[in-house]
Amino acid sequence: GKKNPHDIVLGFVIEGSGTVNGLPANAEDIFAFEPGESVEIKGHLKLMKISAK
């Protein structure tokens, strides 16, 4: 399907700590990604992704 340029994926760090795409990540942090963007997670953290319109 066509990608809407306003679509975004939010990543909520549920627990743990580490890095997301090289940025420090801790519980309750929120990251924003482009749809289809590769996400590199290092460390021990749980990331929950939510598509936002």
mmCIF file of C-alpha atoms in Angstrom:
data_model
loop_
_atom_site.group_PDB
_atom_site.id
_atom_site.type_symbol
_atom_site.label_atom_id
_atom_site.label_comp_id
_atom_site.label_asym_id
_atom_site.label_seq_id
_atom_site.Cartn_x
_atom_site.Cartn_y
_atom_site.Cartn_z
ATOM 1 C CA GLY A 1 0.000 0.000 0.000
ATOM 2 C CA LYS A 2 0.897 3.648 -0.186
ATOM 3 C CA LYS A 3 2.730 5.137 2.752
ATOM 4 C CA ASN A 4 1.180 8.251 4.215
ATOM 5 C CA PRO A 5 4.019 10.678 4.999
ATOM 6 C CA HIS A 6 2.272 11.500 8.271
ATOM 7 C CA ASP A 7 2.307 7.911 9.482
ATOM 8 C CA ILE A 8 4.760 7.327 12.280
ATOM 9 C CA VAL A 9 5.668 4.441 14.521
ATOM 10 C CA LEU A 10 6.138 5.116 18.220
ATOM 11 C CA GLY A 11 8.338 2.870 20.314
ATOM 12 C CA PHE A 12 7.716 2.732 24.036
ATOM 13 C CA VAL A 13 10.414 1.237 26.235
ATOM 14 C CA ILE A 14 8.399 -0.918 28.641
ATOM 15 C CA GLU A 15 11.279 -2.047 30.811
ATOM 16 C CA GLY A 16 15.035 -2.410 30.936
ATOM 17 C CA SER A 17 17.733 -0.180 29.510
ATOM 18 C CA GLY A 18 20.098 -0.037 26.575
ATOM 19 C CA THR A 19 20.207 1.872 23.323
ATOM 20 C CA VAL A 20 17.781 2.327 20.447
ATOM 21 C CA ASN A 21 19.508 3.340 17.205
ATOM 22 C CA GLY A 22 22.477 4.431 19.301
ATOM 23 C CA LEU A 23 20.433 6.637 21.640
ATOM 24 C CA PRO A 24 20.283 5.861 25.364
ATOM 25 C CA ALA A 25 16.991 4.196 26.238
ATOM 26 C CA ASN A 26 15.416 3.587 29.622
ATOM 27 C CA ALA A 27 12.006 2.450 30.832
ATOM 28 C CA GLU A 28 9.208 4.869 29.873
ATOM 29 C CA ASP A 29 11.265 6.507 27.125
ATOM 30 C CA ILE A 30 9.462 7.046 23.836
ATOM 31 C CA PHE A 31 11.057 6.940 20.390
ATOM 32 C CA ALA A 32 9.582 7.850 17.018
ATOM 33 C CA PHE A 33 10.409 5.960 13.835
ATOM 34 C CA GLU A 34 9.537 6.179 10.189
ATOM 35 C CA PRO A 35 7.390 3.249 9.028
ATOM 36 C CA GLY A 36 9.705 0.503 7.825
ATOM 37 C CA GLU A 37 12.762 2.113 9.404
ATOM 38 C CA SER A 38 15.199 -0.424 10.789
ATOM 39 C CA VAL A 39 15.521 -0.248 14.552
ATOM 40 C CA GLU A 40 18.745 -1.340 16.230
ATOM 41 C CA ILE A 41 18.279 -2.303 19.869
ATOM 42 C CA LYS A 42 21.224 -3.036 22.147
ATOM 43 C CA GLY A 43 21.070 -4.039 25.779
ATOM 44 C CA HIS A 44 18.203 -5.612 27.664
ATOM 45 C CA LEU A 45 15.046 -3.672 26.975
ATOM 46 C CA LYS A 46 11.532 -4.393 25.841
ATOM 47 C CA LEU A 47 10.251 -2.085 23.125
ATOM 48 C CA MET A 48 6.562 -1.922 22.269
ATOM 49 C CA LYS A 49 5.824 -0.417 18.866
ATOM 50 C CA ILE A 50 2.600 1.428 18.173
ATOM 51 C CA SER A 51 1.577 2.830 14.804
ATOM 52 C CA ALA A 52 0.219 6.346 15.181
ATOM 53 C CA LYS A 53 -1.843 8.055 12.522
#
